[in-house]
């Protein structure tokens, strides 16, 4: 993968990923103590999995900003059971193709803020109640 050495960076707590990827990195490829992550990625393939499927496994992540408008296959986000155990702030930017967010049992127990910036209207109407109460539209 394109991010081979990041997992050895134990002192890195903040990271910004920007660029073009053919495949989203697995959770094990990120620095183990990562608490803040800003993701601005474009994909080279037409089919893409939801990046949160890997990011939700990062045990110390408290802040996540996703700007992945160029992921053509990303039409909904699914957070698994107990996903994002420490996440407090989620920023979704230009996620115009995403129509809904689904939360598994116990997902995002610490969430305090969800910011939506230039996301489609349909996303706002298809948020779980748990997220609606902490959402700000920018």
Short mmCIF file of C-alpha atoms in Angstrom, two decimals:
data_model
loop_
_atom_site.label_atom_id
_atom_site.label_comp_id
_atom_site.label_asym_id
_atom_site.label_seq_id
_atom_site.Cartn_x
_atom_site.Cartn_y
_atom_site.Cartn_z
CA UNK A 1 0.00 0.00 0.00
CA UNK A 2 0.94 3.64 -0.36
CA UNK A 3 1.23 4.25 3.41
CA UNK A 4 3.56 1.45 4.49
CA UNK A 5 5.64 3.17 7.16
CA UNK A 6 3.01 5.19 9.06
CA UNK A 7 2.32 2.44 11.60
CA UNK A 8 5.86 2.78 12.96
CA UNK A 9 5.36 6.46 13.85
CA UNK A 10 4.39 6.05 17.51
CA UNK A 11 4.77 9.74 18.41
CA UNK A 12 2.46 11.00 15.67
CA UNK A 13 -0.93 11.99 17.08
CA UNK A 14 -2.11 14.31 14.28
CA UNK A 15 -2.13 13.48 10.59
CA UNK A 16 -3.43 14.94 7.35
CA UNK A 17 -3.83 12.57 4.39
CA UNK A 18 -4.15 14.27 1.05
CA UNK A 19 -3.86 12.74 -2.38
CA UNK A 20 -5.05 10.06 -4.74
CA UNK A 21 -5.34 6.45 -3.62
CA UNK A 22 -6.28 3.25 -5.37
CA UNK A 23 -7.29 1.60 -2.09
CA UNK A 24 -8.01 3.08 1.33
CA UNK A 25 -5.39 2.06 3.93
CA UNK A 26 -6.28 -0.39 6.68
CA UNK A 27 -6.46 0.73 10.31
CA UNK A 28 -3.23 -1.15 11.08
CA UNK A 29 -1.33 1.11 8.66
CA UNK A 30 -2.02 4.28 10.68
CA UNK A 31 0.12 5.53 13.59
CA UNK A 32 -1.04 3.71 16.73
CA UNK A 33 -1.49 6.87 18.83
CA UNK A 34 -3.39 8.89 16.25
CA UNK A 35 -5.99 11.19 17.81
CA UNK A 36 -6.65 13.75 15.03
CA UNK A 37 -7.05 12.85 11.37
CA UNK A 38 -7.87 15.00 8.37
CA UNK A 39 -8.60 12.97 5.21
CA UNK A 40 -8.75 14.66 1.80
CA UNK A 41 -8.60 11.87 -0.73
CA UNK A 42 -9.58 11.10 -4.27
CA UNK A 43 -9.88 7.62 -5.59
CA UNK A 44 -8.62 6.14 -8.83
CA UNK A 45 -11.30 3.46 -8.94
CA UNK A 46 -15.05 3.70 -9.54
CA UNK A 47 -15.97 1.38 -6.66
CA UNK A 48 -14.90 2.36 -3.19
CA UNK A 49 -15.66 1.16 0.27
CA UNK A 50 -16.61 3.55 3.03
CA UNK A 51 -13.33 4.79 4.61
CA UNK A 52 -14.97 4.77 8.03
CA UNK A 53 -14.92 0.95 7.95
CA UNK A 54 -11.20 1.19 8.67
CA UNK A 55 -11.06 4.50 10.52
CA UNK A 56 -13.64 3.38 13.12
CA UNK A 57 -11.05 0.88 14.38
CA UNK A 58 -8.55 3.57 15.42
CA UNK A 59 -8.80 3.34 19.23
CA UNK A 60 -7.54 6.84 20.14
CA UNK A 61 -9.16 8.91 17.39
CA UNK A 62 -11.08 11.88 18.85
CA UNK A 63 -11.28 14.16 15.77
CA UNK A 64 -11.97 13.12 12.18
CA UNK A 65 -12.48 15.32 9.14
CA UNK A 66 -13.50 13.55 5.92
CA UNK A 67 -13.42 15.29 2.56
CA UNK A 68 -13.90 12.48 0.06
CA UNK A 69 -16.25 13.87 -2.58
CA UNK A 70 -14.31 12.08 -5.30
CA UNK A 71 -15.22 8.63 -4.01
CA UNK A 72 -17.89 7.73 -6.58
CA UNK A 73 -19.08 4.56 -4.87
CA UNK A 74 -19.53 6.12 -1.44
CA UNK A 75 -23.29 6.61 -1.12
CA UNK A 76 -23.76 5.87 2.60
CA UNK A 77 -21.65 5.55 5.73
CA UNK A 78 -21.98 2.61 8.09
CA UNK A 79 -20.41 2.75 11.53
CA UNK A 80 -20.12 -0.75 13.00
CA UNK A 81 -21.06 -1.84 16.49
CA UNK A 82 -18.74 -0.10 18.97
CA UNK A 83 -17.04 1.80 16.11
CA UNK A 84 -15.18 5.04 16.88
CA UNK A 85 -14.98 4.41 20.64
CA UNK A 86 -13.31 7.78 21.44
CA UNK A 87 -14.50 10.02 18.58
CA UNK A 88 -15.82 13.38 19.81
CA UNK A 89 -15.87 15.46 16.61
CA UNK A 90 -16.75 14.35 13.08
CA UNK A 91 -16.54 16.79 10.17
CA UNK A 92 -18.00 15.74 6.81
CA UNK A 93 -17.05 18.07 4.00
CA UNK A 94 -18.28 17.92 0.42
CA UNK A 95 -19.73 14.44 0.87
CA UNK A 96 -22.49 15.21 -1.64
CA UNK A 97 -23.08 11.61 -2.73
CA UNK A 98 -23.52 10.28 0.81
CA UNK A 99 -27.24 9.90 1.49
CA UNK A 100 -27.29 8.39 4.99
CA UNK A 101 -25.29 7.40 8.04
CA UNK A 102 -26.06 4.14 9.84
CA UNK A 103 -24.88 3.48 13.38
CA UNK A 104 -24.36 0.07 14.93
CA UNK A 105 -25.11 -0.59 18.60
CA UNK A 106 -22.68 1.28 20.86
CA UNK A 107 -21.12 3.22 17.97
CA UNK A 108 -19.65 6.66 18.65
CA UNK A 109 -20.40 6.75 22.39
CA UNK A 110 -18.35 9.94 22.93
CA UNK A 111 -19.61 12.00 19.97
CA UNK A 112 -20.17 15.67 20.86
CA UNK A 113 -20.20 17.43 17.47
CA UNK A 114 -20.99 16.58 13.85
CA UNK A 115 -20.29 19.30 11.31
CA UNK A 116 -21.72 19.05 7.79
CA UNK A 117 -20.17 21.33 5.19
CA UNK A 118 -21.45 21.27 1.62
CA UNK A 119 -23.09 17.89 2.01
CA UNK A 120 -26.33 16.97 0.26
CA UNK A 121 -29.68 17.86 1.84
CA UNK A 122 -30.64 14.18 1.85
CA UNK A 123 -27.84 13.42 4.32
CA UNK A 124 -29.25 15.79 6.92
CA UNK A 125 -32.69 14.16 6.73
CA UNK A 126 -31.22 10.63 6.99
CA UNK A 127 -29.11 11.02 10.14
CA UNK A 128 -29.72 8.83 13.19
CA UNK A 129 -31.30 10.71 16.11
CA UNK A 130 -28.08 10.38 18.11
CA UNK A 131 -26.27 12.46 15.48
CA UNK A 132 -29.05 14.95 14.74
CA UNK A 133 -28.84 16.37 18.23
CA UNK A 134 -25.14 17.24 17.83
CA UNK A 135 -25.18 18.39 14.18
CA UNK A 136 -24.23 21.81 12.86
CA UNK A 137 -24.66 22.61 9.15
CA UNK A 138 -22.04 25.00 7.83
#
